[in-house]
Coordinates of N, CA and C in Angstrom, one line a residue:
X1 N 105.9 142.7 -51.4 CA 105.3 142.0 -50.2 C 106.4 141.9 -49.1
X2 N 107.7 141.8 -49.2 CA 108.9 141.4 -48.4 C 109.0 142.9 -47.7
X3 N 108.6 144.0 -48.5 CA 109.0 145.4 -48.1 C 107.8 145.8 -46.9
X4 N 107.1 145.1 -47.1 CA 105.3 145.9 -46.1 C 106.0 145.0 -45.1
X5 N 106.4 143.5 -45.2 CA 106.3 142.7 -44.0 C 107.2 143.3 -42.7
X6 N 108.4 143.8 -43.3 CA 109.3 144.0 -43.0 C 109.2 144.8 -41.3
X7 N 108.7 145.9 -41.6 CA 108.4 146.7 -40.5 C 107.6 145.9 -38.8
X8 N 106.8 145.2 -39.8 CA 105.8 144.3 -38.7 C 106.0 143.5 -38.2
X9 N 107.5 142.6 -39.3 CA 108.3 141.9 -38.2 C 109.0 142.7 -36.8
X10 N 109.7 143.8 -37.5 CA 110.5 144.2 -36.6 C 109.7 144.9 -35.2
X11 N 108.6 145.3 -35.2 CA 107.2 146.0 -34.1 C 107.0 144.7 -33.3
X12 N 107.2 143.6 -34.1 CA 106.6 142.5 -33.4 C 107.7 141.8 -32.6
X13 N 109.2 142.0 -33.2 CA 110.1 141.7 -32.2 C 110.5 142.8 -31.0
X14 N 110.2 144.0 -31.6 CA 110.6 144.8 -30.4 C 109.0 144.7 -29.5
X15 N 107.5 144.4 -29.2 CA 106.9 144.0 -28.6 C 107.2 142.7 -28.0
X16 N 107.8 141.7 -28.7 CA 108.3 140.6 -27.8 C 109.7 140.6 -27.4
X17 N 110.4 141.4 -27.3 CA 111.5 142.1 -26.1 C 111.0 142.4 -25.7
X18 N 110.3 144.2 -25.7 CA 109.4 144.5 -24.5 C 108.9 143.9 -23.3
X19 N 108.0 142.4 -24.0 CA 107.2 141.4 -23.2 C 108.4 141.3 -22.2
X20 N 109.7 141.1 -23.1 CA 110.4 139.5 -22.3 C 110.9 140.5 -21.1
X21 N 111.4 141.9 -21.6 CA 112.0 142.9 -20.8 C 111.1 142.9 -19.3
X22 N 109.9 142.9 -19.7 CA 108.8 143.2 -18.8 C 108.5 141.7 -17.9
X23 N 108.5 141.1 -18.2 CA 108.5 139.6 -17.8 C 109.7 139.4 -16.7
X24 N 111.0 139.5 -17.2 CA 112.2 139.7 -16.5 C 112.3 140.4 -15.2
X25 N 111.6 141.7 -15.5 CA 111.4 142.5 -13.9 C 110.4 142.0 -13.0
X26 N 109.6 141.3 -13.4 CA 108.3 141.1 -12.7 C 108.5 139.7 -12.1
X27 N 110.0 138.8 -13.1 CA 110.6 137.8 -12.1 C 111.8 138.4 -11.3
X28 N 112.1 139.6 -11.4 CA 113.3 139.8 -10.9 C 113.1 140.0 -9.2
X29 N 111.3 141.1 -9.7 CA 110.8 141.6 -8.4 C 110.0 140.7 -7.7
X30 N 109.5 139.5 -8.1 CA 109.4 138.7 -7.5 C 110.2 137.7 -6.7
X31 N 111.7 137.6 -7.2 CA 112.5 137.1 -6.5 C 113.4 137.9 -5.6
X32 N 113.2 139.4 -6.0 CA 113.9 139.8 -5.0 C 112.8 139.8 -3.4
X33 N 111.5 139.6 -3.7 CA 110.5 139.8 -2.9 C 110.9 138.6 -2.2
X34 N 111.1 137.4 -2.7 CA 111.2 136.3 -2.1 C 112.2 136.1 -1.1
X35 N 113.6 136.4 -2.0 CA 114.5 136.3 -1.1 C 114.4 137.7 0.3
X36 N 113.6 138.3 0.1 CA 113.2 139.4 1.1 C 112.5 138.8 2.2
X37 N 111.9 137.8 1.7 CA 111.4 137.1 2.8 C 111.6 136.2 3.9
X38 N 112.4 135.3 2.6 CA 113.8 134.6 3.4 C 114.7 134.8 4.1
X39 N 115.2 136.4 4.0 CA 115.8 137.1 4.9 C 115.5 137.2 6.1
X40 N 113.8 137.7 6.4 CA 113.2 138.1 7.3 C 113.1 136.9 8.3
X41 N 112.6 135.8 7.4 CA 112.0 134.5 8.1 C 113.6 133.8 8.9
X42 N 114.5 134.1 8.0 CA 115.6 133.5 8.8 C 116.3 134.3 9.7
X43 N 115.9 136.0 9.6 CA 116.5 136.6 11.2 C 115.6 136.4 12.1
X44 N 114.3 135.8 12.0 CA 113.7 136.0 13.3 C 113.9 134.5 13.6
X45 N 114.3 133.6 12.4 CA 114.4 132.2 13.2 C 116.0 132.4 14.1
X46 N 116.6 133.0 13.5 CA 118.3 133.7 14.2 C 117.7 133.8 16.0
X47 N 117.1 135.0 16.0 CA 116.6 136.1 16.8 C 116.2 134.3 18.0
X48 N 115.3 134.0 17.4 CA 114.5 133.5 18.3 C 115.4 131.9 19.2
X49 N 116.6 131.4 17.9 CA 117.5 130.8 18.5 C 118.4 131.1 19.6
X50 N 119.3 132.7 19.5 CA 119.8 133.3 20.2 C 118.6 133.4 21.4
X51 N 117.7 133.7 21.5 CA 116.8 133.5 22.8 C 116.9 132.4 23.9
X52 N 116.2 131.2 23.0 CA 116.6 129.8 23.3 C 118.3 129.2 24.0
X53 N 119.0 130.0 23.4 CA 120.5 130.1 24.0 C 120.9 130.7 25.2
X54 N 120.0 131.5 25.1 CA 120.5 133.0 26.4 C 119.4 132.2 27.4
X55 N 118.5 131.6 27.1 CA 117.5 130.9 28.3 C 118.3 129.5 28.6
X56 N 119.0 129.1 28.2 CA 119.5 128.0 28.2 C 120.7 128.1 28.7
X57 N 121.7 129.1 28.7 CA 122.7 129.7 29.3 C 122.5 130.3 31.2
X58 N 121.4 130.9 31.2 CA 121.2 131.3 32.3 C 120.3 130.6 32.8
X59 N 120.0 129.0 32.5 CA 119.4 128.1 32.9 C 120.6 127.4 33.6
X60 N 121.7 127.1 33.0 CA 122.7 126.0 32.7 C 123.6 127.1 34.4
X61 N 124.0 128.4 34.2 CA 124.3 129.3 35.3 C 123.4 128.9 36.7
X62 N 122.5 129.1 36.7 CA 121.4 129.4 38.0 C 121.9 128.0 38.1
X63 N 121.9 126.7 37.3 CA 121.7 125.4 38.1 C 123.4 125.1 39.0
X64 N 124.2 125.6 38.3 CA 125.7 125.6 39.1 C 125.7 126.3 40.2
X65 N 124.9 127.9 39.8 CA 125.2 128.7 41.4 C 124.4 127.8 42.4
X66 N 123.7 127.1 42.3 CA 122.6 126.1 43.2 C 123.4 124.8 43.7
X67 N 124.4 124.4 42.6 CA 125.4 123.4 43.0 C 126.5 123.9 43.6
X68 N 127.1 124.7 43.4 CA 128.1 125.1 44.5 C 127.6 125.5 45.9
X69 N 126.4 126.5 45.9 CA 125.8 126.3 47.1 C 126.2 125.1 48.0
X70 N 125.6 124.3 47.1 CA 125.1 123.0 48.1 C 126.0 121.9 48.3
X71 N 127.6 122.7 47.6 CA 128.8 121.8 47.6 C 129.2 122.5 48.8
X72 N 128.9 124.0 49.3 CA 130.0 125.0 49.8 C 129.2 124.3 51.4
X73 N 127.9 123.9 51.1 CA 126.9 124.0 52.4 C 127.5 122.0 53.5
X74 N 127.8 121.5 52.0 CA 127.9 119.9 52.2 C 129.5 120.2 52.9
X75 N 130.5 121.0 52.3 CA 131.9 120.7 52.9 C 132.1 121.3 54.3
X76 N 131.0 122.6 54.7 CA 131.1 122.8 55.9 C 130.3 122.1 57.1
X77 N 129.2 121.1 56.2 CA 128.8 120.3 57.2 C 130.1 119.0 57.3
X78 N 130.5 118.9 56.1 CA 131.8 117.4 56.6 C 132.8 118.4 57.7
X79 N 133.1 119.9 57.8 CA 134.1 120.1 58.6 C 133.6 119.8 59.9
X80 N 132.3 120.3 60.4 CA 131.6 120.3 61.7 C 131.8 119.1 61.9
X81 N 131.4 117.6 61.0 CA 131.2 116.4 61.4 C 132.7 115.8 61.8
X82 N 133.9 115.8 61.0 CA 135.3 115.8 61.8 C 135.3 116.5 62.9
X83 N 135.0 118.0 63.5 CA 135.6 118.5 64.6 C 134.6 117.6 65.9
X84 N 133.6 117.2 65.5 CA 132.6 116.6 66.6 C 133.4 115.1 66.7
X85 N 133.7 114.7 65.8 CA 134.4 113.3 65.4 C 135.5 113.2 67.0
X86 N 136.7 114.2 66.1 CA 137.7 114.6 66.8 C 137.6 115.0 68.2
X87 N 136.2 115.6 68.7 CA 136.3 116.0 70.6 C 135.6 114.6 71.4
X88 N 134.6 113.7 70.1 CA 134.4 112.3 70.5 C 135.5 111.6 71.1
X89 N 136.6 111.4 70.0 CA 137.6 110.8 70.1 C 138.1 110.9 70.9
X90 N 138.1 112.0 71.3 CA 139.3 112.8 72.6 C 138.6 112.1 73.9
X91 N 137.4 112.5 73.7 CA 136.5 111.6 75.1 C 136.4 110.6 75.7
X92 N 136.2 109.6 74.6 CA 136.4 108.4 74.8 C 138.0 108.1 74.8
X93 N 139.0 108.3 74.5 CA 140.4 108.4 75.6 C 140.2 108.7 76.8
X94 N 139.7 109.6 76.8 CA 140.2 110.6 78.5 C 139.0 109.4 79.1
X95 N 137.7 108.5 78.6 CA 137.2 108.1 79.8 C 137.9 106.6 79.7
X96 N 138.8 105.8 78.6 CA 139.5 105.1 79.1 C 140.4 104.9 79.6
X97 N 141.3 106.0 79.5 CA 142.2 106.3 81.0 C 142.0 106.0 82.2
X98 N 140.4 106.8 82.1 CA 140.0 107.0 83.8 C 139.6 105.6 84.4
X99 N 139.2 104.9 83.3 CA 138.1 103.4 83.5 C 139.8 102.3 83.8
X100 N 141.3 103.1 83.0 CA 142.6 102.0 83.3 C 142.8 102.3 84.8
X101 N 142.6 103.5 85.5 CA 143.4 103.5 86.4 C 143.0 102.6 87.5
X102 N 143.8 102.1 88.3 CA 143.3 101.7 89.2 C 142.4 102.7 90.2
X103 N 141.6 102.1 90.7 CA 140.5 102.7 91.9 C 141.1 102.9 93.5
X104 N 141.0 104.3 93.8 CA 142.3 104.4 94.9 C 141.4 104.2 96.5
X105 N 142.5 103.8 96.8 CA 141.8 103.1 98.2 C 141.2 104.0 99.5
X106 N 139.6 103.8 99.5 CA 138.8 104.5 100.5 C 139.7 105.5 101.3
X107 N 139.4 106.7 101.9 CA 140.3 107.3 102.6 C 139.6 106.8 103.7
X108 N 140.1 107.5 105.4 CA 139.3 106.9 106.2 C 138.4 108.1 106.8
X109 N 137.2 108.0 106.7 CA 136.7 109.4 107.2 C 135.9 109.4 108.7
X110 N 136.2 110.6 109.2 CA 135.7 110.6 110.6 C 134.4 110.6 110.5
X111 N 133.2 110.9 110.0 CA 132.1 111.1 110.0 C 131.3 109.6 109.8
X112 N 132.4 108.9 109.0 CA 131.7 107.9 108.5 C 131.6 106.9 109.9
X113 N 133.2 106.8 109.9 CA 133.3 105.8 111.2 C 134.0 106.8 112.0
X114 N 132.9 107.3 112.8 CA 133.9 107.9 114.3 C 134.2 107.2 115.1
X115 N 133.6 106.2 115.2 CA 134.5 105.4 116.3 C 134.9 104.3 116.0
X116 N 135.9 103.9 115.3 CA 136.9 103.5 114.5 C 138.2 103.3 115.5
X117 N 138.3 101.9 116.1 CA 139.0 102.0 117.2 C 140.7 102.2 117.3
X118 N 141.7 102.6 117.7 CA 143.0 102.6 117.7 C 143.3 102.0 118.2
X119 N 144.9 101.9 117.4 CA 145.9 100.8 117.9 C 146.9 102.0 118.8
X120 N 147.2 101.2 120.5 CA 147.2 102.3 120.9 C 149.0 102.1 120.8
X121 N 149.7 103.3 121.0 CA 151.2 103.4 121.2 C 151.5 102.6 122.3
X122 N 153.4 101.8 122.0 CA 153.7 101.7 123.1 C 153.3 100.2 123.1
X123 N 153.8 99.6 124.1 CA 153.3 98.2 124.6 C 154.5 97.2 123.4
X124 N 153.6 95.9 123.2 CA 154.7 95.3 122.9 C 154.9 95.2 121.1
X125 N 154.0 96.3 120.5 CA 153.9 96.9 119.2 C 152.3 95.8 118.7
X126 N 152.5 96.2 117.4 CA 151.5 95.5 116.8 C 151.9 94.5 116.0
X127 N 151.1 93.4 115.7 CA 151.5 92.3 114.8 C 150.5 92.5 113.6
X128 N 151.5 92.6 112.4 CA 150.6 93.3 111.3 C 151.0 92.2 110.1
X129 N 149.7 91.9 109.4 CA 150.0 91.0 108.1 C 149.9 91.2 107.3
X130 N 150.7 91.1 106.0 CA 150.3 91.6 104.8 C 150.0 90.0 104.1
X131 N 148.8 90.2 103.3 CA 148.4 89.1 102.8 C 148.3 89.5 101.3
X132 N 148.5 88.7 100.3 CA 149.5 89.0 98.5 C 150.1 90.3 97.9
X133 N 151.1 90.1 99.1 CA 152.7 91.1 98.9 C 152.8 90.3 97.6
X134 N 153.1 91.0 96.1 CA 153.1 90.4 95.1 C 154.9 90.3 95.1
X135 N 155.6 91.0 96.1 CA 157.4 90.4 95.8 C 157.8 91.0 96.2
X136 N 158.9 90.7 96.8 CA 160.3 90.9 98.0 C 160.4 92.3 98.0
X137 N 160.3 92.3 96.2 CA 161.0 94.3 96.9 C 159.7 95.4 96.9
X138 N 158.6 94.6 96.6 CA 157.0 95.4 97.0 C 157.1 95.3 99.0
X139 N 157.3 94.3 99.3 CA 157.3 94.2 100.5 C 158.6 95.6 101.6
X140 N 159.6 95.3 100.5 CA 160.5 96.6 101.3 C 159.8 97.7 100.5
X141 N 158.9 98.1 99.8 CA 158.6 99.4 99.5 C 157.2 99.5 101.0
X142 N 156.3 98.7 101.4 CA 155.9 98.6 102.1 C 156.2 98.7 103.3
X143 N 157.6 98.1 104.1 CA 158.1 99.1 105.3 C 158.7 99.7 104.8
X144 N 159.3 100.5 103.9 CA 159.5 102.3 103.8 C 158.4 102.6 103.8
X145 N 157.1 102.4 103.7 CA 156.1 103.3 103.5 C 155.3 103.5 104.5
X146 N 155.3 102.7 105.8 CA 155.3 102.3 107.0 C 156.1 103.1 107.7
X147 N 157.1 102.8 107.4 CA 158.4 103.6 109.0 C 158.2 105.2 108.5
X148 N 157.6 105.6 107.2 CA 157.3 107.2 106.9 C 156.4 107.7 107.1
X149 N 155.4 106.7 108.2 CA 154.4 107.1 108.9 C 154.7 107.9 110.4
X150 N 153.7 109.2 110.7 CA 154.6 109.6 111.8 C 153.9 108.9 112.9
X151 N 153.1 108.3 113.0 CA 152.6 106.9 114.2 C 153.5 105.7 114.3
X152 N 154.4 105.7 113.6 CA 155.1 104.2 113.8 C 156.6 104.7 114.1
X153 N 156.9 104.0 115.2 CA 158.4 104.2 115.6 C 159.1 103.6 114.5
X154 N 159.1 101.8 114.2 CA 159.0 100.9 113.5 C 158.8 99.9 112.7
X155 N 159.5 99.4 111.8 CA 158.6 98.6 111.7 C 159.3 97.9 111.0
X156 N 159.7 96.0 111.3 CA 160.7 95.1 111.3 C 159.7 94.0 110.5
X157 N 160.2 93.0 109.4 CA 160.3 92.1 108.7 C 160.2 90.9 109.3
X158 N 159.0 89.8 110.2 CA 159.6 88.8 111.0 C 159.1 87.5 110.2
X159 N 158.5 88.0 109.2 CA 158.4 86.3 108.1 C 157.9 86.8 107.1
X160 N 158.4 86.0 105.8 CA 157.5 86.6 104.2 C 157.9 85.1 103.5
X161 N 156.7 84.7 103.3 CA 157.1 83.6 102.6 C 155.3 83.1 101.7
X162 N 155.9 82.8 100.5 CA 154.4 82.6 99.4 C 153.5 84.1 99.4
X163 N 154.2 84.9 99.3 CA 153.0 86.0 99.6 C 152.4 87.3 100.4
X164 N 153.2 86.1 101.6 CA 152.2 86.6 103.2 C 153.3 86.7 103.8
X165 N 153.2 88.3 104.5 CA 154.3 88.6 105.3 C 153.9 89.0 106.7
X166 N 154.7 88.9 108.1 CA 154.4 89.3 109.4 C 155.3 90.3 110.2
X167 N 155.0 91.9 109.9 CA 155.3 92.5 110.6 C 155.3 93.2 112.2
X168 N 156.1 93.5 112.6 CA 155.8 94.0 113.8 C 156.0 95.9 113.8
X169 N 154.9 95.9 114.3 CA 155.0 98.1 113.8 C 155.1 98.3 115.6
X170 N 156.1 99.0 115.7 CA 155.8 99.7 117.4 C 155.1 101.3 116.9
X171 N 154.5 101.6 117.5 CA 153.6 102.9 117.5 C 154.1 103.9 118.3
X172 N 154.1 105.0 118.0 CA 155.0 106.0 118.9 C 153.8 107.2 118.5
X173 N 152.5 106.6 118.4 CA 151.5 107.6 118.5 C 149.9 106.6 117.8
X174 N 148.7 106.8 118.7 CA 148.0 105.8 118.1 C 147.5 106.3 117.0
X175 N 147.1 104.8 115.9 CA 146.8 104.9 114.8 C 145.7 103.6 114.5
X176 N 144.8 104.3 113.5 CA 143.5 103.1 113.4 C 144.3 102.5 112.2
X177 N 143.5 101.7 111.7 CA 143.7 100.1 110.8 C 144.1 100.8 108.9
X178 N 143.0 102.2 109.5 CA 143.0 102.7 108.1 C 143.8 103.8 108.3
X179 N 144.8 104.6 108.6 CA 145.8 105.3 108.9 C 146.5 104.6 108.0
X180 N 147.2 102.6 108.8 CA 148.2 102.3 108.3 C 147.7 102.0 107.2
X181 N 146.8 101.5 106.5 CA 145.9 101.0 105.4 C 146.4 102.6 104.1
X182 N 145.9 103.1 104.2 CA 146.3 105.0 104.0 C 147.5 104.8 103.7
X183 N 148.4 104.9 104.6 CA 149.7 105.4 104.7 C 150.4 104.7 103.8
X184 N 150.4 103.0 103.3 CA 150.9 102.0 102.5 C 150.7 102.4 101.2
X185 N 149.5 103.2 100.6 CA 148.7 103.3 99.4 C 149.2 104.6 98.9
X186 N 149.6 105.3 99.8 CA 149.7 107.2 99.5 C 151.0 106.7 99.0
X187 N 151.9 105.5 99.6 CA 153.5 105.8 98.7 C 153.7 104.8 97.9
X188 N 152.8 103.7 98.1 CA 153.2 102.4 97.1 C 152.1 102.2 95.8
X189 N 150.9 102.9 95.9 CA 149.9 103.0 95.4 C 149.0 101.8 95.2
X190 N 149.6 100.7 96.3 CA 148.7 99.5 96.1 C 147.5 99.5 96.7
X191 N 146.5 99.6 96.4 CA 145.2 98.7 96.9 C 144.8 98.0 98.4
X192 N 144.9 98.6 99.3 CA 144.7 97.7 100.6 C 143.6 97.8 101.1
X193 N 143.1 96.6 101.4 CA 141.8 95.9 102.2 C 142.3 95.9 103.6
X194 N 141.2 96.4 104.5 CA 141.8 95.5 106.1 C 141.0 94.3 106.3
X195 N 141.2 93.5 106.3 CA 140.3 92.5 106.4 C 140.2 91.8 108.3
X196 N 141.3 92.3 108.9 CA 141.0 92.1 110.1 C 141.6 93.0 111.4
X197 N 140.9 93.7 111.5 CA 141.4 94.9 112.7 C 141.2 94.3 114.3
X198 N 141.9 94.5 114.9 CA 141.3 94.1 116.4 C 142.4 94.6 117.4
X199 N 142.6 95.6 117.7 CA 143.3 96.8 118.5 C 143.5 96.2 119.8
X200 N 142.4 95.6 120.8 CA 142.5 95.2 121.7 C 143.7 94.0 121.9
X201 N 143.6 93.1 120.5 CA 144.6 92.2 120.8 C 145.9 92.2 120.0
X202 N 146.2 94.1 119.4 CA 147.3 94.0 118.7 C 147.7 93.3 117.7
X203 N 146.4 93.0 116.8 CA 146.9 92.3 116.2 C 146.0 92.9 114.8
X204 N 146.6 93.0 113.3 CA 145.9 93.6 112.0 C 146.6 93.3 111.0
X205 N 145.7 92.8 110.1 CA 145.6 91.8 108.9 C 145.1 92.8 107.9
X206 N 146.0 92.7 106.9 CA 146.0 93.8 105.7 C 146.3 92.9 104.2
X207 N 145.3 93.1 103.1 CA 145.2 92.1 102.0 C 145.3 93.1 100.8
X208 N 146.5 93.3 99.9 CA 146.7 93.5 98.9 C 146.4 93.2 97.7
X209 N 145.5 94.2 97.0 CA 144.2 93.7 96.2 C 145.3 93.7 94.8
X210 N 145.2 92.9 93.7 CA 145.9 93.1 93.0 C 145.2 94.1 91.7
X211 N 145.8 95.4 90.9 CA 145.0 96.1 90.0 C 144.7 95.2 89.1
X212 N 143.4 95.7 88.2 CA 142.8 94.8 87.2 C 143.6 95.6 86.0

């Protein structure tokens, strides 16, 4: 009985090898199928990340070229806005210079006043007043500025006191109110008003305006 079994053990272990043999491929091929999959599934999740990157790269690009732009656009608007700044600046100087200077004294024009009477040469000269000579040595720049008129022979100092001075001009060629008025301002650069001309009686009143 041990001798018959014998054989049918051993048929029946080499059928369950077989099985297991066969079993074994069929998990082998199944897993290699699997991990075939996994492969695939994770290059195209790869694939599709590197996409997402390269859009995201040339998103992150385009947005800087757009910001330099608009950096390169903003620093040449700040240059324009200093150089406009800077010829402002300049301007408003140059027009408060012009608004310090003093205002120079009317010329006298023939058109305006042609008949504009003179003081004539000769006789016993003119009696001329200066009224706020602001000081002694404004007054001697005033006859030098007088005797370098070519209408006046001379012209002599006969009272200065608080101010107000009384010249005497002899004439050695006639001259109107605003000649001498003129002539005072062209070398001393003061301000003169005539406040009272009167030729006939030799006599002219001159008021020194003081600059603001």
């Amino acid at each position: 009985m041990t001798l018959d079994q014998s054989p049918n053990e051993d048929e029946a272990l080499e059928r369950a090898a077989s099985l297991l043999v066969q079993a074994l491929r069929e998990l082998q091929r199944d897993s290699d199928s699997s991990a075939r999959r996994e492969l695939v599934e994770t290059r195209l999740a790869l694939q599709q990340l590197a996409q997402r990157v390269e859009q995201h790269l040339a998103q992150e690009q385009q947005q800087r070229s757009v910001l330099a732009s608009q950096l390169t656009g903003l620093a040449s608007a700040l240059d324009r806005l200093v150089s406009h700044l800077g010829n402002l600046s300049q301007l408003m100087v140059e027009v408060l210079q012009r608004l310090a200077e003093p205002a120079p004294a009317p010329a006298p024009s023939a058109t305006a006043q042609p008949a504009e009477p003179s003081f004539p040469a000769g006789g016993e000269g003119v009696s001329l007043t200066l009224a706020g000579v602001p000081g002694f040595q404004a007054l001697m720049d005033m006859q030098k500025a007088l005797m370098g008129l070519d209408q006046v022979a001379s012209a002599s100092v006969e009272r200065f006191q608080e101010g107000d001075s009384r010249m005497l001009l002899l004439l050695s060629a006639p001259a109107t109110a605003n000649d001498i008025a003129s002539g005072i301002h062209r070398v001393t650069g003061h301000t003169i008003v005539v406040e009272e001309s009167r030729p006939e009686l030799q006599r002219l009143r001159l008021k020194i305006v003081p600059s603001s």
